[in-house]
mmCIF file of C-alpha atoms in Angstrom:
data_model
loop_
_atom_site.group_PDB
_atom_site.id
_atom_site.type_symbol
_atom_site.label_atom_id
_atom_site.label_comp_id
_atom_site.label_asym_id
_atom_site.label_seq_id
_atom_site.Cartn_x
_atom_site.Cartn_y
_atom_site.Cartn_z
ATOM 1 C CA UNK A 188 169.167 178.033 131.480
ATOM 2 C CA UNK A 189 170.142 177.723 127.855
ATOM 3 C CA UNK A 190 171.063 174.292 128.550
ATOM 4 C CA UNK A 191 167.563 173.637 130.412
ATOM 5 C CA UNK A 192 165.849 174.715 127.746
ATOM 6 C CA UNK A 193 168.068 172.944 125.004
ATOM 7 C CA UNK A 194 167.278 169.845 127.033
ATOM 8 C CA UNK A 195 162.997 170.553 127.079
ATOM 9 C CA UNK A 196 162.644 171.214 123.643
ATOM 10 C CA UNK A 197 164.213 167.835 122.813
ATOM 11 C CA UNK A 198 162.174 166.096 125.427
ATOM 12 C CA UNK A 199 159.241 167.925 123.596
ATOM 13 C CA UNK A 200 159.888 166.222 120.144
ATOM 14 C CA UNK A 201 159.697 162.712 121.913
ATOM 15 C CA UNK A 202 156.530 160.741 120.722
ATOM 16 C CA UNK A 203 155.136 158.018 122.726
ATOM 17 C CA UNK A 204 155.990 155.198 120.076
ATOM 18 C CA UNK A 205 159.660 156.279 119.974
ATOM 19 C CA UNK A 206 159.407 155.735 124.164
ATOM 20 C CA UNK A 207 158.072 152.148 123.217
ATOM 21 C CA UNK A 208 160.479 151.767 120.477
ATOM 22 C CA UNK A 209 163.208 152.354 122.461
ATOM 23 C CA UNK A 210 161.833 149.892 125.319
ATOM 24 C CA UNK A 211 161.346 147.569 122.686
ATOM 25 C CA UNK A 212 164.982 147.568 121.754
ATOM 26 C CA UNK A 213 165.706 147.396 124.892
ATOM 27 C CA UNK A 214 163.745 144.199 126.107
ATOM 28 C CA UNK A 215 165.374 142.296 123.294
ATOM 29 C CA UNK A 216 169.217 143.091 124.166
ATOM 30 C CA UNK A 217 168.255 142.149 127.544
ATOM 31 C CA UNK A 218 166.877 138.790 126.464
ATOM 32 C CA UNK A 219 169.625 138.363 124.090
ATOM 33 C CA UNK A 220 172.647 138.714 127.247
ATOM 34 C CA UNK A 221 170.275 136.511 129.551
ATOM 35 C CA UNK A 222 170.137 134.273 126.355
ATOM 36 C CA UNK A 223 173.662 133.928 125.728
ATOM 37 C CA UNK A 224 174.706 134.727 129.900
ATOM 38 C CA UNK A 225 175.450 131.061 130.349
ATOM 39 C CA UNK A 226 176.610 129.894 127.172
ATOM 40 C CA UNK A 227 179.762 129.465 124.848
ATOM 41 C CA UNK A 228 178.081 132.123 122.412
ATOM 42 C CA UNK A 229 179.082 134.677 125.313
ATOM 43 C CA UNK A 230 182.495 134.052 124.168
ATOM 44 C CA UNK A 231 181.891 134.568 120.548
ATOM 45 C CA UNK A 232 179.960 138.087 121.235
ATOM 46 C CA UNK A 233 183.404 138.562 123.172
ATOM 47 C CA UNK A 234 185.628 138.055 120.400
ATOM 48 C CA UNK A 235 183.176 139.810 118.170
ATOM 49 C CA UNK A 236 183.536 142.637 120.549
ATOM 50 C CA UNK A 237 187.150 142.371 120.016
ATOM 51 C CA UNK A 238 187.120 142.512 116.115
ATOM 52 C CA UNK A 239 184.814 145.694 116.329
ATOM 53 C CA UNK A 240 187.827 147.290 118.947
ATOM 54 C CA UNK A 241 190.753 146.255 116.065
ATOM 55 C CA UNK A 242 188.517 147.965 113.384
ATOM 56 C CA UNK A 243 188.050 150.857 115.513
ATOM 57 C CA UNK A 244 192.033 151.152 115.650
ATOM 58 C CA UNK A 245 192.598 150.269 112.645
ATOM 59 C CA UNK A 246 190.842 153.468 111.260
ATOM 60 C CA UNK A 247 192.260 155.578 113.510
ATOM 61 C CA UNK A 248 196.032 154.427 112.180
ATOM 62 C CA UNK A 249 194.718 154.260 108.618
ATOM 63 C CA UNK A 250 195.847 150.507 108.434
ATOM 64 C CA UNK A 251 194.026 150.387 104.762
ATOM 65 C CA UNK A 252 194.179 146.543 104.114
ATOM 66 C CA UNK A 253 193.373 145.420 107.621
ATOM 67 C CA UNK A 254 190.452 148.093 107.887
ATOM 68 C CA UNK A 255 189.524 146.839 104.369
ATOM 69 C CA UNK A 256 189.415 143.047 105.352
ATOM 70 C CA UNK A 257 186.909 143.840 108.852
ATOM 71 C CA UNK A 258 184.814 145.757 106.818
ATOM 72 C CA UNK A 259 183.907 143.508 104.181
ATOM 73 C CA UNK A 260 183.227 140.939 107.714
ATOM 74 C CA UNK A 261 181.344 143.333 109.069
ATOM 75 C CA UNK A 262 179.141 144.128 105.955
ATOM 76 C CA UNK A 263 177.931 140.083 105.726
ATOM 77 C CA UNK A 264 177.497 140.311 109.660
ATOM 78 C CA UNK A 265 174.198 139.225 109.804
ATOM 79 C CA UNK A 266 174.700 136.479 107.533
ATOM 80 C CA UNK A 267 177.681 135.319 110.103
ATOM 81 C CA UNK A 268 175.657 136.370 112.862
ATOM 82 C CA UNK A 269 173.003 134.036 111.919
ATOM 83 C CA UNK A 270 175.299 130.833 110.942
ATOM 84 C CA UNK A 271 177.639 131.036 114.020
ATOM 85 C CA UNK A 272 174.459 131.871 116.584
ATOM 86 C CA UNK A 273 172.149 129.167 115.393
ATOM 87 C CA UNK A 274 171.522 126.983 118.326
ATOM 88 C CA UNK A 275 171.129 129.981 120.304
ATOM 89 C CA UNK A 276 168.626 131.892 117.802
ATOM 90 C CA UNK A 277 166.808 127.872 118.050
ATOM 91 C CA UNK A 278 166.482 127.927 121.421
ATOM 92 C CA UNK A 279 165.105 131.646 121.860
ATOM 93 C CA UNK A 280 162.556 131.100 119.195
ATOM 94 C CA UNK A 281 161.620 127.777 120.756
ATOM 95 C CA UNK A 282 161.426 129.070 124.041
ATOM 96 C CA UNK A 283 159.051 132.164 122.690
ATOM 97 C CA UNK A 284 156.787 129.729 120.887
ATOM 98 C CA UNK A 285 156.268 127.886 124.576
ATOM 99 C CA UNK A 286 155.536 130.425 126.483
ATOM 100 C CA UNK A 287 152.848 130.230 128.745
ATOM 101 C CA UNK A 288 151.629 133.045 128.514
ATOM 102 C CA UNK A 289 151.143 132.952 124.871
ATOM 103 C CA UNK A 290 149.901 129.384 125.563
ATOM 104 C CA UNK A 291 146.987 130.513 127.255
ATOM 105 C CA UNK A 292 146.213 133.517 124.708
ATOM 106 C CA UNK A 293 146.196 130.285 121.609
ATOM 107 C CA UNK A 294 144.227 127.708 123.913
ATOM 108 C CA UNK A 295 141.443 130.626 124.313
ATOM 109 C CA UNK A 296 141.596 131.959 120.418
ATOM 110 C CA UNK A 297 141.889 128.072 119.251
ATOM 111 C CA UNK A 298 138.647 127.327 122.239
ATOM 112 C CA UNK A 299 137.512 123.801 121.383
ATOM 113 C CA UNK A 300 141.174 122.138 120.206
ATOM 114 C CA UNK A 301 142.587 121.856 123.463
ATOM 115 C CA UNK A 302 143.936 118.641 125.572
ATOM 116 C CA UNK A 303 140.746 115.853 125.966
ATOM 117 C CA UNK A 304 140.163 114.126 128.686
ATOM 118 C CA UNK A 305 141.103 111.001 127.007
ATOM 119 C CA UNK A 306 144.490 112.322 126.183
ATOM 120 C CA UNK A 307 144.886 113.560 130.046
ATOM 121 C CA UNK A 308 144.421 109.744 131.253
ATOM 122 C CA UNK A 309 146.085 108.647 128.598
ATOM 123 C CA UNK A 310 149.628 110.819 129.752
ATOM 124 C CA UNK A 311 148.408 110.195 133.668
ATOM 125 C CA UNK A 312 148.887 105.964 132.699
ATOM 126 C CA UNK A 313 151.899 106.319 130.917
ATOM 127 C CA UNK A 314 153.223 108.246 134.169
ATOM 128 C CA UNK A 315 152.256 105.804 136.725
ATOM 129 C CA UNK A 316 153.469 102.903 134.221
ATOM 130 C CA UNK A 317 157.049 104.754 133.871
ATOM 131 C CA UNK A 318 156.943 105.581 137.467
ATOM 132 C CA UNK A 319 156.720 101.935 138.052
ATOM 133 C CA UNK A 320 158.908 100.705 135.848
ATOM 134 C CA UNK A 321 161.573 103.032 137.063
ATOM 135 C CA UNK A 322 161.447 101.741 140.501
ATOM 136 C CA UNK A 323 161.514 98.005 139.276
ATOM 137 C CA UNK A 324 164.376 98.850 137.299
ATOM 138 C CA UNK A 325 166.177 101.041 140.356
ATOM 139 C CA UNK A 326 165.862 97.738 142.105
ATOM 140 C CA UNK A 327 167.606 95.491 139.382
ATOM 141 C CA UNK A 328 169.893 97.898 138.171
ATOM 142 C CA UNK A 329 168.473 98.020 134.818
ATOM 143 C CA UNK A 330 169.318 101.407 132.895
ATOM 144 C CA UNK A 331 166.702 102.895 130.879
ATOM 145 C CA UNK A 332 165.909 106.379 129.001
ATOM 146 C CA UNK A 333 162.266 107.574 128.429
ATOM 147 C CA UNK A 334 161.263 110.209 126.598
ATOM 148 C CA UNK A 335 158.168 112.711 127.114
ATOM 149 C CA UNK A 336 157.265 114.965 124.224
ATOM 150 C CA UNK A 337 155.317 118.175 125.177
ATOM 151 C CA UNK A 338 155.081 120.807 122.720
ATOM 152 C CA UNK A 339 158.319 119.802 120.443
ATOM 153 C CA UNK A 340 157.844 116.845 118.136
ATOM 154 C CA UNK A 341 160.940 114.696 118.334
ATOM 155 C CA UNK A 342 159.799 112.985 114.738
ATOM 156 C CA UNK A 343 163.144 113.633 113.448
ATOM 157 C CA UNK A 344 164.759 111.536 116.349
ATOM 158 C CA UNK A 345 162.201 109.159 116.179
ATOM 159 C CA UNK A 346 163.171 108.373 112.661
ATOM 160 C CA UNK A 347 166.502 106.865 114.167
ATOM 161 C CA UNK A 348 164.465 103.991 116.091
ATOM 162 C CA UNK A 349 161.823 101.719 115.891
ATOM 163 C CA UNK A 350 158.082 102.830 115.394
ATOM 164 C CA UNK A 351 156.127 100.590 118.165
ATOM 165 C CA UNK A 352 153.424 103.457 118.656
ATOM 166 C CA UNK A 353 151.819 101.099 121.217
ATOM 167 C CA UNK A 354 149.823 101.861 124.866
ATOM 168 C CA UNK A 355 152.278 102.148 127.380
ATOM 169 C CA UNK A 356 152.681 99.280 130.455
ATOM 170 C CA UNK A 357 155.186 98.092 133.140
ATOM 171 C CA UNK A 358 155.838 94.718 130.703
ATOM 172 C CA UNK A 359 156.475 96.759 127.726
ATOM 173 C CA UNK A 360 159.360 98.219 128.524
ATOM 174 C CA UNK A 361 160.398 96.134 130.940
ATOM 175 C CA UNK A 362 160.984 94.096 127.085
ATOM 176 C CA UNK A 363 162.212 96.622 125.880
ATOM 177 C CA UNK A 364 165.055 97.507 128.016
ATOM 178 C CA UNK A 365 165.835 94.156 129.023
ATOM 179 C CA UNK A 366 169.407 94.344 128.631
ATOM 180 C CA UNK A 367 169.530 91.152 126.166
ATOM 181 C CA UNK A 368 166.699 93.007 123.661
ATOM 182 C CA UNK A 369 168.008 94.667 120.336
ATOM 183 C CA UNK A 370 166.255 98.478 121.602
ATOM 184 C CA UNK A 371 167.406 98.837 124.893
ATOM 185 C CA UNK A 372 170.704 101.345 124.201
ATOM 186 C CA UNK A 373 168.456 103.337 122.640
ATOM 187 C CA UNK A 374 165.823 105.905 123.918
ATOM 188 C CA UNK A 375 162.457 104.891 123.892
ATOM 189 C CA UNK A 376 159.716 108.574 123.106
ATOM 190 C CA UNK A 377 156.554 108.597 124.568
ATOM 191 C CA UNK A 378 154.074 111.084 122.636
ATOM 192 C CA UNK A 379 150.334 111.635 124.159
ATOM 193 C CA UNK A 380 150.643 108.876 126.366
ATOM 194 C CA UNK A 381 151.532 106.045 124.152
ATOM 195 C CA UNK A 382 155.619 104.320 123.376
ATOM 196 C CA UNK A 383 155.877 105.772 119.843
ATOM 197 C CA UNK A 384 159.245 105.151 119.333
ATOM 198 C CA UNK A 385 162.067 102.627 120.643
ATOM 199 C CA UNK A 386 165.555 102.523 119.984
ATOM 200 C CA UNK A 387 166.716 105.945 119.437
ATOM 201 C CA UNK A 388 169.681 107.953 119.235
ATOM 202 C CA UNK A 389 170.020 111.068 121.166
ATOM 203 C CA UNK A 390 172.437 113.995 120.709
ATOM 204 C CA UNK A 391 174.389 114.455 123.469
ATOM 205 C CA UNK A 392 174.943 117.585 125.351
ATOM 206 C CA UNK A 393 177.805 120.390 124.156
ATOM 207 C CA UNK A 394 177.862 121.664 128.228
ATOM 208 C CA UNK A 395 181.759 120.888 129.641
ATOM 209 C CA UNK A 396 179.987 121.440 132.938
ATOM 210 C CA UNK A 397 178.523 118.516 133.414
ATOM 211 C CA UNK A 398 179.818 116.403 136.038
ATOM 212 C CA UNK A 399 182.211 113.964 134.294
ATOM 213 C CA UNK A 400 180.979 110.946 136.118
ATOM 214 C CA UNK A 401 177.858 110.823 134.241
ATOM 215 C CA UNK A 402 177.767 108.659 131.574
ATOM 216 C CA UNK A 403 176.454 108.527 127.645
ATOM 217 C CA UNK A 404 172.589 108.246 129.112
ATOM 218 C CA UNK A 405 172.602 111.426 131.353
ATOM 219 C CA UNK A 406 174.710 113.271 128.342
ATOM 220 C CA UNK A 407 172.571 112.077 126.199
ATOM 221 C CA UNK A 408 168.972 113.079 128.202
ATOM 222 C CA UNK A 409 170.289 116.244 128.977
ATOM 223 C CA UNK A 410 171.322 116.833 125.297
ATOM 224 C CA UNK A 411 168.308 116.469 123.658
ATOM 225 C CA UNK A 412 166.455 118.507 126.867
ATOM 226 C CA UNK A 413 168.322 121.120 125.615
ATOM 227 C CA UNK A 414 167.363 120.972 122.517
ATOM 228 C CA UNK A 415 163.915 121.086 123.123
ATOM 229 C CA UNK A 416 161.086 121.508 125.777
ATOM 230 C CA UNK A 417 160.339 117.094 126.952
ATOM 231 C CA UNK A 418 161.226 115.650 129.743
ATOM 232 C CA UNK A 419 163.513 112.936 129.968
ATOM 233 C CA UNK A 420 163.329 110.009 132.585
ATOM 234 C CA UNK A 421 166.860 108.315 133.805
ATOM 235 C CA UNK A 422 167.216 105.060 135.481
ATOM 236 C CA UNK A 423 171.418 104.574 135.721
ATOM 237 C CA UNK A 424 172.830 100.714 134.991
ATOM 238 C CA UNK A 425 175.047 101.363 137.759
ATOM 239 C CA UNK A 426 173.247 103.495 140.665
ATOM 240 C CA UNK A 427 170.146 102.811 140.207
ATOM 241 C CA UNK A 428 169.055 106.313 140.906
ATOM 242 C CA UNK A 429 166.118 107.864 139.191
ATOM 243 C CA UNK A 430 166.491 111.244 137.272
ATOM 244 C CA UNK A 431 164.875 113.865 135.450
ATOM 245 C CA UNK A 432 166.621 115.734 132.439
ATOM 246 C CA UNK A 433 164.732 119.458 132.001
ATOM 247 C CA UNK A 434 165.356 122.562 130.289
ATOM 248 C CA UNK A 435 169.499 121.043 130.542
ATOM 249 C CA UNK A 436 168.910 120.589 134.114
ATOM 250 C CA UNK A 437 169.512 117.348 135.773
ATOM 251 C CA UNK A 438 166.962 116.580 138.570
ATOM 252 C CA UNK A 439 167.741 113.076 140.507
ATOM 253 C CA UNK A 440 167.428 111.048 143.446
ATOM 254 C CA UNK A 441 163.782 110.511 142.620
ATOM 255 C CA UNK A 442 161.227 108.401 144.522
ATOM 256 C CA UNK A 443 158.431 106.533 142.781
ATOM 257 C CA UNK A 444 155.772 109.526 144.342
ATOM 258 C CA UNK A 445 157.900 112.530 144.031
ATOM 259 C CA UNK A 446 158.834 111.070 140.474
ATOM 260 C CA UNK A 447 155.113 110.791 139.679
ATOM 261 C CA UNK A 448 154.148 114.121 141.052
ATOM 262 C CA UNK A 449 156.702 116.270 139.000
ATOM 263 C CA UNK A 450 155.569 114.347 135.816
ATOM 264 C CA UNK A 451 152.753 115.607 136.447
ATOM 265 C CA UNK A 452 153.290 119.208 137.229
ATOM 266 C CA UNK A 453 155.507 119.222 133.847
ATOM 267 C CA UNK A 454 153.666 117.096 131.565
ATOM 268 C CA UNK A 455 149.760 117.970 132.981
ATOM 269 C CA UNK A 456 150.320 121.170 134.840
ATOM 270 C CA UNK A 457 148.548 119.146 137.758
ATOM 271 C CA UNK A 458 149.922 120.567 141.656
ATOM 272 C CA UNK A 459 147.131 118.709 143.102
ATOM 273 C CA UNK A 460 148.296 115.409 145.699
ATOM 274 C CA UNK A 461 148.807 112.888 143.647
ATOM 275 C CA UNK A 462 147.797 110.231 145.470
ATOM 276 C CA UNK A 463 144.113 111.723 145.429
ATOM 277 C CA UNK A 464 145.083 112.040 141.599
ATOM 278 C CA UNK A 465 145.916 108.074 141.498
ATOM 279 C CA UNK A 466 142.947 106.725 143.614
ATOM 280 C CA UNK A 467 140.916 108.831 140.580
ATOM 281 C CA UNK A 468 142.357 107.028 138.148
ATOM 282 C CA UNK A 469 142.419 103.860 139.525
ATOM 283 C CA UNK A 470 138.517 103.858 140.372
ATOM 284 C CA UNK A 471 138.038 104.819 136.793
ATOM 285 C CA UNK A 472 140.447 101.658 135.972
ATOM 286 C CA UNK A 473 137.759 99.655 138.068
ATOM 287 C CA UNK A 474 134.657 100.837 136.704
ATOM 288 C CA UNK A 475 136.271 100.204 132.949
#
């Protein structure tokens, strides 16, 4: 009974913000393991882990210098914690800022700034002209690499290329990655439906997963969709075969309407058919 009762009047002195404090805390090592689950961070918590277990022994056999020494590493933790976790840290704040749900909670505090109609055909043309491109290219065995901002500007990698910042169209960059043209290594970014930038260098992706026949332009899509939220289009030089880079995920084996269709799910959050989607836009091509 004593211990019954020891147990209730310590359940008595809980408050209802230390039950969401501790729920709080909670949430955020949870994200944190799912954060670092499937990455080569897990092995630095290990060996982190491991330091804290030596310091631990260490103080229990009074080993003065050694205890000393993990101390003064433990002390300027966060400082370390900070430096050695900084892509992951990135990627977690990145991720929180494009949320959807927080999306929708900004588009209906910031009501009047959202997407215009103008902008929406202006993405839905640059899909069909990439679509088409991509299966021209498939054809000819022409490799090419297009990017699709969405909520992360890529200004920094745009910087490495060529400024064209010029509407998008089948011609375009078919002259662009015509294998003879100075730009067409590089990546070329599309940003609210228009080519903004040709030519540029991607990083290419830290994962030793990957499957080792794919060459510097899947590494190099799926490095920089890892870095941040676009989508990145892949036409190989010597398949042919159409991919998607996502989220460090390589989609592939795409076909001109499946290709257009998840463009638009990512890029316009559109599920609708997409032919009905195209036969819109083309009457609206017509009437212009």
């Amino acid at each position: 009974m004593d211990i019954l009762e020891h147990i209730w009047s310590v359940i008595k002195t809980i408050q209802f913000r230390d039950i969401v404090d501790i729920l709080a805390i909670a949430l955020i090592i949870f994200g944190l393991f799912r954060l670092l689950r499937d990455t080569r961070a897990i092995q630095l918590l290990k060996g982190i882990a491991l330091l804290f277990l030596i310091y631990f022994l260490s103080s229990i056999f009074e080993l003065v210098m050694l205890s000393t020494l993990l101390r003064a590493f433990f002390e300027a933790a966060v400082v370390v914690i900070v430096v050695i976790f900084q892509p992951e840290i990135r990627k977690a704040l990145e991720q929180m800022g494009r949320n959807k749900a927080w999306k929708r909670y900004a588009a209906g505090f910031f009501k009047g700034f959202g997407k215009t109609d103008e902008w929406k055909e202006a993405v839905r043309k640059s899909i069909l002209d990439a679509a088409d491109t991509s299966v021209l290219f498939s054809r000819s065995k022409t490799g090419a690499l297009m990017v699709f901002e969405r909520e992360t500007m890529l200004s920094d990698i745009a910087s490495t290329g060529t400024i064209v910042n010029a509407d998008t169209s089948v011609a375009l960059f078919g002259n662009i990655f015509f294998n003879k043209a100075p730009l067409h290594d590089g990546a070329s970014i599309i940003r609210d439906g228009k080519l903004y930038a040709a030519g540029c260098i991607l990083p290419l992706t830290d994962n030793k997963t990957v499957d080792q026949n794919l060459g510097t332009r899947h590494r190099a899509a799926l490095g920089i969709s890892e870095q941040s939220d676009c989508v990145v289009l892949v036409v190989s030089e010597e398949t042919g075969v159409i991919s998607l880079a996502v989220n460090g995920v390589l989609l592939r084996e795409f076909t001109r309407e499946s290709l257009v269709s998840k463009l638009s799910e990512l890029l316009l959050d559109e599920f609708e058919e997409e032919e009905t989607k195209n036969r819109r836009f083309m009457r609206g091509r017509k009437k212009d």
